[in-house]
XYZ file of C-alpha atoms in Angstrom:
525
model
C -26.873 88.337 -24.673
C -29.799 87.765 -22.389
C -32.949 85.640 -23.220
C -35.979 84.211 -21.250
C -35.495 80.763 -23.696
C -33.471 78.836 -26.233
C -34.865 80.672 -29.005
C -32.651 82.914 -29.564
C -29.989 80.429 -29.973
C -29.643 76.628 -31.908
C -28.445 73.332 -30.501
C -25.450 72.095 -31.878
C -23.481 68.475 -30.893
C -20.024 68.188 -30.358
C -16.980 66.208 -29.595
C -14.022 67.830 -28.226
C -11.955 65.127 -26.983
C -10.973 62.430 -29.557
C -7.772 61.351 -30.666
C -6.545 61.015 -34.046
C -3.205 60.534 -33.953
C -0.979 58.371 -31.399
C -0.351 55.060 -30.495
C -2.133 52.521 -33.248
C -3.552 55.823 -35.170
C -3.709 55.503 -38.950
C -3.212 59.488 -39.856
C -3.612 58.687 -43.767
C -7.632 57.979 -42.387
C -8.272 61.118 -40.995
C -10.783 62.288 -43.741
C -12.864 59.056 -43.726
C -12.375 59.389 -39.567
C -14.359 62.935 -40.009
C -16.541 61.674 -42.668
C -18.072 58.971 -39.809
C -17.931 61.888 -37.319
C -20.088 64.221 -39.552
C -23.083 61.417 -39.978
C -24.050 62.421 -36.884
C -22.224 65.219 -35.238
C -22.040 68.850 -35.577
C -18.715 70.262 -34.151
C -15.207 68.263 -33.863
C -12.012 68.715 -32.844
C -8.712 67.141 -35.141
C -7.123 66.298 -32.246
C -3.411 65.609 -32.038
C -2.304 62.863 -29.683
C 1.578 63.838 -29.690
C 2.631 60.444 -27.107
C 4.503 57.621 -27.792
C 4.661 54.261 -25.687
C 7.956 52.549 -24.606
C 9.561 50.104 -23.361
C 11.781 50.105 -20.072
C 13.677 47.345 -17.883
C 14.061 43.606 -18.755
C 12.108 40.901 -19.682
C 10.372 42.981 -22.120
C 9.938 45.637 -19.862
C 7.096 47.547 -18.701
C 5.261 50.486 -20.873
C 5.790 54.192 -20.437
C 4.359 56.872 -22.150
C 6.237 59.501 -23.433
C 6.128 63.321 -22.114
C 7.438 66.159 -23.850
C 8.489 66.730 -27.032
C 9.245 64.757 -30.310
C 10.746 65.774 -33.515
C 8.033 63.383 -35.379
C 5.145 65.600 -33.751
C 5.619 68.526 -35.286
C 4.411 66.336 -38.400
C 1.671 64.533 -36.591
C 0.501 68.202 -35.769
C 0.709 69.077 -39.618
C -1.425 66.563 -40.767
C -4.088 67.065 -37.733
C -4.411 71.064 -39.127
C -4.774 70.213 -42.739
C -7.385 68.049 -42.054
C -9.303 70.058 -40.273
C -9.045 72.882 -42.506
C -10.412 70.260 -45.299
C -13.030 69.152 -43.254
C -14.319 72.396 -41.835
C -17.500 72.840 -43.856
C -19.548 76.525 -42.340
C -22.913 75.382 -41.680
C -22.411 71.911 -42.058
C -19.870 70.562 -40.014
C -17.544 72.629 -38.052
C -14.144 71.587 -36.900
C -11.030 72.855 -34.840
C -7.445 72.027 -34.428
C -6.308 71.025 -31.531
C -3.738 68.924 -29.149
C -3.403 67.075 -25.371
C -0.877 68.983 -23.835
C 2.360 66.463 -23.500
C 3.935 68.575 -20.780
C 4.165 67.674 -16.947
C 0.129 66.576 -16.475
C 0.894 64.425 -14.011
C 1.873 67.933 -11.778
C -0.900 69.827 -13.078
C -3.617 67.860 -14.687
C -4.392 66.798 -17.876
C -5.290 69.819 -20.207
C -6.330 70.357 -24.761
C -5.315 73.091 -26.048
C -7.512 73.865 -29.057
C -7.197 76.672 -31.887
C -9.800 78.510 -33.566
C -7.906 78.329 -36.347
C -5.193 76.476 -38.494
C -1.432 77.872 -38.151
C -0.496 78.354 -34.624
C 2.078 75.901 -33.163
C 1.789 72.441 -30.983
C 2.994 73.954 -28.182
C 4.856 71.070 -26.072
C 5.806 73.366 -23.330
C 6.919 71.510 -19.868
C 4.532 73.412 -17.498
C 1.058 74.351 -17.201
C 1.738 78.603 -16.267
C 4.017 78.606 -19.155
C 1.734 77.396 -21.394
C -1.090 79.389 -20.344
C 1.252 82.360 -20.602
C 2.397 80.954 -24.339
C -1.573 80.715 -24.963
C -2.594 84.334 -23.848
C -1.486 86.039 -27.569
C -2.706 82.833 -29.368
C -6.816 82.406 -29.997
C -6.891 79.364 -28.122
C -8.567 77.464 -24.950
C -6.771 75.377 -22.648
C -9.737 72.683 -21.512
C -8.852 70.747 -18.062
C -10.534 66.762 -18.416
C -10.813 64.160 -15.863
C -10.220 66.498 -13.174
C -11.050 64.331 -9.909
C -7.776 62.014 -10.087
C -5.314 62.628 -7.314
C -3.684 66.064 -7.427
C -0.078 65.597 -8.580
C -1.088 62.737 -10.239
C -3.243 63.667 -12.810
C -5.726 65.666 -10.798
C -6.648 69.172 -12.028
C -4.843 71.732 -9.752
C -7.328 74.344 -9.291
C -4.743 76.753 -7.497
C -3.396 77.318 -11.639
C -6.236 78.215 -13.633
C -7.330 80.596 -16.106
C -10.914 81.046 -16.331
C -10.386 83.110 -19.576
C -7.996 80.313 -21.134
C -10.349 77.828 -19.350
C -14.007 79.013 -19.593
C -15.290 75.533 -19.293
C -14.031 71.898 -18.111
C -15.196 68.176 -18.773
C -17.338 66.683 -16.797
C -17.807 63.307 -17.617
C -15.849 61.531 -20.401
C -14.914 57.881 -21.159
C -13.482 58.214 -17.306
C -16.583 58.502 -15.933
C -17.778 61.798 -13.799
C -15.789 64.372 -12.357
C -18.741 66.382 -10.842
C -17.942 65.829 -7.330
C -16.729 62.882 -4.977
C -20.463 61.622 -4.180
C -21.883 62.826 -7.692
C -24.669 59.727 -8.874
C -22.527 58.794 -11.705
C -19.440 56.981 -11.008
C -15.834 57.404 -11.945
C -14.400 53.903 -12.151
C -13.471 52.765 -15.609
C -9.544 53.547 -15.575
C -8.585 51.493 -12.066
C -5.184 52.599 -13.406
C -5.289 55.620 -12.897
C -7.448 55.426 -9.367
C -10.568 56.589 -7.869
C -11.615 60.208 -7.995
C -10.617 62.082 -4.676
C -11.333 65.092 -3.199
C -9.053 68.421 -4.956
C -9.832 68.380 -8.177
C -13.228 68.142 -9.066
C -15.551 70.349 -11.084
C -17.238 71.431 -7.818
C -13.895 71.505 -6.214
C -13.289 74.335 -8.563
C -16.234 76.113 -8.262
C -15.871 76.216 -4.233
C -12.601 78.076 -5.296
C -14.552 80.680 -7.184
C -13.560 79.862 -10.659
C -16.134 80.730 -13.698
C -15.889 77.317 -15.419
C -18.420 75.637 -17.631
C -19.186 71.865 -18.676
C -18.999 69.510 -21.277
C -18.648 65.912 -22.091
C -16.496 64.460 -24.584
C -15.008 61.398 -25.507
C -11.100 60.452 -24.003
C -11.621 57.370 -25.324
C -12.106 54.715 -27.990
C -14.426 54.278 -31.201
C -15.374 57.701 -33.208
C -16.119 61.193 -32.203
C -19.126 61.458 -30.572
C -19.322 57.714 -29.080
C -22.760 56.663 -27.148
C -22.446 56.336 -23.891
C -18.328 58.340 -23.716
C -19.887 61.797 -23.398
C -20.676 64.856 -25.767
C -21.293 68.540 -25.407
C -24.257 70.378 -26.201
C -23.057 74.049 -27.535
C -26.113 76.736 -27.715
C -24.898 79.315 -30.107
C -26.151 81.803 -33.110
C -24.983 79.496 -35.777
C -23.159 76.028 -36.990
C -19.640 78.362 -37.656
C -16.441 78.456 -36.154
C -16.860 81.838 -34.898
C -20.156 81.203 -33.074
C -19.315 77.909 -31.649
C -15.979 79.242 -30.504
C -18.104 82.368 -28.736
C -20.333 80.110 -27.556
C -17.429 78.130 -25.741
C -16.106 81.244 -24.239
C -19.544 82.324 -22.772
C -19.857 78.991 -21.374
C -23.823 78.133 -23.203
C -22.609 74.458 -23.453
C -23.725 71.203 -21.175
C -22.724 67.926 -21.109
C -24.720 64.686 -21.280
C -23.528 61.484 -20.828
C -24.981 59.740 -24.172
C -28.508 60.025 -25.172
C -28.775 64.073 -26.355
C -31.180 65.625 -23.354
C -31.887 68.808 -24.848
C -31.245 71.238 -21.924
C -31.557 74.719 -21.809
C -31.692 77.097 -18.290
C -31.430 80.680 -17.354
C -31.894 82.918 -14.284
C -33.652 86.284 -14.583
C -33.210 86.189 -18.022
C -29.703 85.190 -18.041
C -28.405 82.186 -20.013
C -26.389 79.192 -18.850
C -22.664 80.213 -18.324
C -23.794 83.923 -17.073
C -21.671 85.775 -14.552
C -24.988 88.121 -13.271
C -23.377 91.279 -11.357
C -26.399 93.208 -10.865
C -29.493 92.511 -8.719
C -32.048 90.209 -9.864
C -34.699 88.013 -8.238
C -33.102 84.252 -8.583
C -35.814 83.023 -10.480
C -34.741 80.331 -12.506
C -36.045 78.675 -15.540
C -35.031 74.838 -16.593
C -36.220 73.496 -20.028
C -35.659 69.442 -20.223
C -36.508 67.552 -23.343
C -35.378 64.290 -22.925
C -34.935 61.670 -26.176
C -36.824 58.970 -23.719
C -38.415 59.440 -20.579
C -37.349 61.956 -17.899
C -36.638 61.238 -14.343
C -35.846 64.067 -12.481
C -34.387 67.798 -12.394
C -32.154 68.438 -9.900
C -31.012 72.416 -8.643
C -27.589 72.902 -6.978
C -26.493 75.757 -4.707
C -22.868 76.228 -4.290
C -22.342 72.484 -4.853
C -25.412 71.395 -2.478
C -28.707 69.716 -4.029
C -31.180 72.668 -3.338
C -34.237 71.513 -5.223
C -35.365 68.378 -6.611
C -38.069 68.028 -9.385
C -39.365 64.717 -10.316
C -40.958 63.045 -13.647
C -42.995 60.049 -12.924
C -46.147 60.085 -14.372
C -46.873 58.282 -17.389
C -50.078 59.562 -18.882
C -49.723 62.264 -21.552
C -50.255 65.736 -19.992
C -50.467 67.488 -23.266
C -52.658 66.518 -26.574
C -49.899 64.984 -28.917
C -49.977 62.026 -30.847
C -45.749 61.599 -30.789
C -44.597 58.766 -28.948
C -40.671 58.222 -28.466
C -38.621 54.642 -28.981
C -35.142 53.584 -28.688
C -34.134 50.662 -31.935
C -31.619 48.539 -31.237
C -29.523 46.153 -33.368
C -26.902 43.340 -32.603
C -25.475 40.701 -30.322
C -25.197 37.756 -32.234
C -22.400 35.355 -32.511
C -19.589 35.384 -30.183
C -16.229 34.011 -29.986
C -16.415 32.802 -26.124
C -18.624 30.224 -27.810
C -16.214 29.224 -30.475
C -14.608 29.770 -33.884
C -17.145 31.444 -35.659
C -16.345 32.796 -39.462
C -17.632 36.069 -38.136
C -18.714 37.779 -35.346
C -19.025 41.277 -37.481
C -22.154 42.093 -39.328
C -23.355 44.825 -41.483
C -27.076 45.909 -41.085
C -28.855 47.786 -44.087
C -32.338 48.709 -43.754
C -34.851 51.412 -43.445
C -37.452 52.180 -40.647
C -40.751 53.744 -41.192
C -44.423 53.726 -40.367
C -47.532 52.860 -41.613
C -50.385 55.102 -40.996
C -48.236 57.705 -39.221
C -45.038 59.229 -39.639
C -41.114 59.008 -38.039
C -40.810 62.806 -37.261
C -37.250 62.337 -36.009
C -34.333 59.980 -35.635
C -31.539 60.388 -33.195
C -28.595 57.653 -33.802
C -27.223 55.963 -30.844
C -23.653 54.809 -32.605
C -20.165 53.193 -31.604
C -17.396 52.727 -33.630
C -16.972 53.412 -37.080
C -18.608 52.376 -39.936
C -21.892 53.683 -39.248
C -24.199 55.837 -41.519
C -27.630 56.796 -41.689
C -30.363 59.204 -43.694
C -33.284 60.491 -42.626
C -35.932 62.156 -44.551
C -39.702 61.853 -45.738
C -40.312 59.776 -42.204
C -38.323 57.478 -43.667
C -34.994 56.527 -42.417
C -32.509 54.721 -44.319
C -29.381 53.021 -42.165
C -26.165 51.170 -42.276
C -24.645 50.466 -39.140
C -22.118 47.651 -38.125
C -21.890 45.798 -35.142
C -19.590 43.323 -33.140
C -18.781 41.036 -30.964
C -15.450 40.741 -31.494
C -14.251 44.115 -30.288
C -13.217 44.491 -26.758
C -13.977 47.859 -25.616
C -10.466 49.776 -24.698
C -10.578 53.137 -22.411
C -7.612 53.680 -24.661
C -8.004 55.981 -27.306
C -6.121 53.481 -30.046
C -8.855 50.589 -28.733
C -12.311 50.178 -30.324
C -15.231 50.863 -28.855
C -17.896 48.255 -27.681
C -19.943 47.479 -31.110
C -22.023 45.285 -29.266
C -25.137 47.115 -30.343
C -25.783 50.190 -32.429
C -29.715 52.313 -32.349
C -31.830 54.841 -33.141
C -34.268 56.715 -30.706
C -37.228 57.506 -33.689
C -39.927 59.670 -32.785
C -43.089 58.178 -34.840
C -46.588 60.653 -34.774
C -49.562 57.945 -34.957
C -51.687 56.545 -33.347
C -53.294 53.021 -32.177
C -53.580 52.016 -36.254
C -49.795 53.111 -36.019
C -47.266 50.527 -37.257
C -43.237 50.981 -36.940
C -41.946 48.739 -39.633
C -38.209 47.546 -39.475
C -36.741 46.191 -42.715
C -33.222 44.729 -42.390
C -31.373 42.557 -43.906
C -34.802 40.859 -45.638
C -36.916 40.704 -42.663
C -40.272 42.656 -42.066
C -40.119 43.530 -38.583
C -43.815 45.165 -37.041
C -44.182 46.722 -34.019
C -47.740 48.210 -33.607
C -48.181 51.884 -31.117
C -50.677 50.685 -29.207
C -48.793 47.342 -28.438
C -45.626 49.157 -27.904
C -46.702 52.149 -25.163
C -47.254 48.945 -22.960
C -44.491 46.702 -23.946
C -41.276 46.900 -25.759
C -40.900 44.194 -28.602
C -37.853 41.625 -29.438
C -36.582 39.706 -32.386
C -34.072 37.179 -32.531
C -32.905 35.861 -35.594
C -32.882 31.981 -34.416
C -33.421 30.665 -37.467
C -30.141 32.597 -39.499
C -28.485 31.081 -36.057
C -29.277 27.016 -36.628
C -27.911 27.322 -40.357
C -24.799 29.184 -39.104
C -24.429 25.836 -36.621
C -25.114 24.205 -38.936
C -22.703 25.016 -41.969
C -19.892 26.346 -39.327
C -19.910 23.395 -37.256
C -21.445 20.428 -38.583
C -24.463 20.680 -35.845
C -28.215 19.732 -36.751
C -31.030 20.009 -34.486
C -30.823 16.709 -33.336
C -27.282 17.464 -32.324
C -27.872 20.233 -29.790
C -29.482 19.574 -26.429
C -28.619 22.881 -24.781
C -30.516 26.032 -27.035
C -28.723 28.406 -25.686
C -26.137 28.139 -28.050
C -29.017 29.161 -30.644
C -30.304 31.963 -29.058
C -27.213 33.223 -27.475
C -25.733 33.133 -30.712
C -28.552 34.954 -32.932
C -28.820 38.285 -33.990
C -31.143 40.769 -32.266
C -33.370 43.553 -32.979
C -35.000 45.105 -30.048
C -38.037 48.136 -30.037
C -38.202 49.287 -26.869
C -41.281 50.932 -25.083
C -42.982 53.786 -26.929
C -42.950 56.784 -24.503
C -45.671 59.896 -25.032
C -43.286 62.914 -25.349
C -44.941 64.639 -22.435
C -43.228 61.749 -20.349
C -39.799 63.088 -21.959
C -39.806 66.765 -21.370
C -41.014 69.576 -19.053
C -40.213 73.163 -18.153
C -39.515 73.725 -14.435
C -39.953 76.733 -12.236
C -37.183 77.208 -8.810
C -38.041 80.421 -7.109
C -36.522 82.511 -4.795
C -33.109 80.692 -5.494
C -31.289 80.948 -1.964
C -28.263 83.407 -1.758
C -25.671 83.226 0.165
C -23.306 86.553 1.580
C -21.168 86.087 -1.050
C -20.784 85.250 -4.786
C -23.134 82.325 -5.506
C -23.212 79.414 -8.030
C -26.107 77.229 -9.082
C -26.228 73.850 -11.776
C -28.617 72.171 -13.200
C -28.326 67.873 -13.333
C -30.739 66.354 -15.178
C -31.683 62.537 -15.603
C -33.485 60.016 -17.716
C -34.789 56.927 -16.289
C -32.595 54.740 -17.968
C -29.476 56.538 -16.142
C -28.439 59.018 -18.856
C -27.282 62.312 -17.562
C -26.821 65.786 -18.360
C -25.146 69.004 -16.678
C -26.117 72.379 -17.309
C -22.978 75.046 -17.058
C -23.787 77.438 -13.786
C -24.691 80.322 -13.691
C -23.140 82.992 -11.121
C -24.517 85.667 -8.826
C -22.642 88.227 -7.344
C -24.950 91.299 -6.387
């Protein structure tokens, strides 16, 4: 299908890298797992993690995880497919089977095999061609992820690929960024496993002429969907297994890092993911509409930064009385300071406005636990946060709970108020006083009476205050942004060609470091 825009589609959210089963997994929670997913995603895999870790040598030995097949499996694999045919809800919340491949990854890369439906096999073949073979009769996808490690050890071998099997490929996870070796965003946060190198990654794979989109998703710990771990942006028709699935075969999906950048770009009339055979002009269209302010747009020719759009102005280029903000919650007590009773807390409370309206709510969350409502321009929230939880790359660790937010869109104007109530406190934060500044709150008071009744200490007894204010709960509103500041539509003309097939990408960025990646688009005339 070819369209000028994004009407002809809707934005969905998804996750399609999360483990639910493995090392430290709790299978009998797999409902309430999805139930935490659903608050605020559209699309999720049930993803099977069929490894175990072992024990070798003496002394207690050193760990190994297990390849290849296990008897026990086979009933992992049966409880991942009848959850997600329980939790698959048509135009609600849409979910697929699916599995890591436990066969020889470190050879050929790390791949998911997912299934459109329920009823096809975990198939723990040893290597990648037979598997892809295996997969050609099944309706399945075969999805390569953290692609830049060394090839032969765990780098993605582009000289084995099926572009049918494998329409698309992740491009940032919990791992970091595979774009390319010298791609902004960094891929550092598994020194196990090494730096990225040259081989395997996603522009790697283009250079070898490969149709492959992007995505984000997770690899890593806390719930589907987790700030900051990655999640894919899937244009398509409807919220229904059969459109998302098409939609992942035609390659309309992006990937964004953590705050949702709504991107949408064609050439000539021809969507993200388009394979364009015929002649066209190499015009190209790029719609950005960013949750908080936009940095810059960035066009790339066969892996090359060909054109460069920036977003620095702050003054409203459009009449609009919406202003954007990101809501934080959390910090608080920690144990590096001592033996608190807690360091977890619940939050319950609503935001809202006086003399204008919330419009829209995006939730920023991290681990589980976390629920929210919106409606009326009033949104009602229960989130949980922690300092106790050391944030794993491994899938069985938690995720950093440090904080947990909203970015709220409010319509007002300067007799606008954006009123906080949690946990009994009346929290203010005026427009006009907020499109200059962004407001905090610390809870120092709730911090001297837990000093006080945890450990015995008075006023009189502490002569550093850091311990109080290190130790108190925060809420922060940060900076209300006009939405002009936030989104823009971009023209790149007379794209450059070059004598063979070409590909172009779009990267986008906010200010704050948040990233998205459009799928290419390819021309071969």
């Amino acid at each position: 299908m070819r369209s000028d825009s994004s009407d002809s589609y809707q934005l969905f959210w998804g996750d399609f890298h999360k483990h639910m089963t493995g090392p430290g997994a709790d299978r009998t929670e797999l409902d309430t797992l999805l139930r935490y997913a659903s608050q605020h995603l559209d699309v999720s895999v049930v993803q099977c993690y069929p490894f175990k870790w072992y024990r070798k040598g003496r002394e207690g030995g050193i760990r190994e995880e297990s390849v290849g097949p296990d008897p026990e499996f086979e009933s992992w694999w049966d409880d991942i497919q009848a959850a997600s045919e329980r939790n698959n809800q048509s135009g609600e919340f849409v979910t697929f089977p699916a599995y890591e491949w436990n066969g020889n990854r470190g050879r050929w890369g790390d791949h998911n095999v997912y299934y459109k439906d329920e009823g096809y096999p975990i198939d723990q073949t040893r290597d990648l061609p037979s598997l892809l073979e295996n997969m050609a009769s099944r309706d399945a996808l075969v999805l390569p992820h953290h692609t830049a490690y060394n090839i032969g050890n765990r780098g993605k071998d582009w000289d084995v690929h099926d572009e049918v099997l494998s329409p698309l490929t992740e491009v940032y996870s919990s791992h970091g960024s595979s774009e390319s070796i010298d791609s902004p965003v960094a891929m550092d946060d598994n020194p196990d496993m090494g730096p990225r190198t040259s081989g395997g990654t996603f522009v790697d794979g283009l250079d070898q002429g490969h149709h492959v989109g992007a995505i984000a998703s997770n690899d890593g710990p806390g719930l589907p969907g987790t700030w900051g771990k990655g999640v894919a942006g899937i244009w398509a028709t409807e919220l229904t297994r059969e459109a998302v699935w098409q939609a992942l075969r035609d390659r309309r999906t992006y990937g964004v890092t953590g705050d949702r950048i709504t991107l949408w770009w064609s050439i000539d009339s021809h969507p993200l993911g388009s394979h364009i055979t015929d002649a066209v002009e190499r015009n190209a269209t790029v719609e950005v509409d960013c949750p908080l302010p936009l940095d810059r747009i960035e066009l790339l020719h066969n892996g090359d930064v060909e054109h460069v759009y920036t977003h620095q102005d702050d003054t409203p280029v459009e009449e609009s009385n919406r202003y954007r903000m990101l809501i934080e919650f959390g910090w608080g007590p920690t144990p590096e300071y001592g033996d608190f009773d807690e360091t977890t807390f619940d939050w319950s409370g609503t935001i809202s406005a006086t003399n204008g309206t919330v419009t829209a709510v995006q939730p920023r969350f991290s681990g589980f636990g976390q629920e929210y409502d919106f409606r009326n321009g009033k949104c009602d929230f229960d989130v949980v946060t922690s300092r106790n939880n050391q944030s794993y790359l491994l899938p069985e660790g938690n995720a950093d709970m440090t904080t947990q937010g909203f970015i709220v869109e409010v319509d007002g104007n300067d007799e606008t108020v954006v009123v906080i109530d949690v946990e009994g406190e009346r929290l203010e934060v005026p427009l006009e006083r907020a499109q200059q500044e962004n407001h905090l709150f610390a809870f120092e008071t709730e911090s001297c009476n837990r000093l006080a009744a945890e450990f015995e200490l008075q006023d009189e007894d502490i002569a550093n205050r850091d311990i109080v204010y290190h130790n108190a709960r925060k809420v922060r509103a940060g900076q209300a942004h006009h939405e002009s500041v936030c989104r823009t539509t971009v023209e790149f003309e007379d794209l450059p060609a070059s004598s063979g097939e070409d590909y172009y990408y779009v990267r986008a960025a906010q200010r704050n470091g948040q990233y998205a990646w459009g799928s290419p688009i390819w021309i071969d005339e």
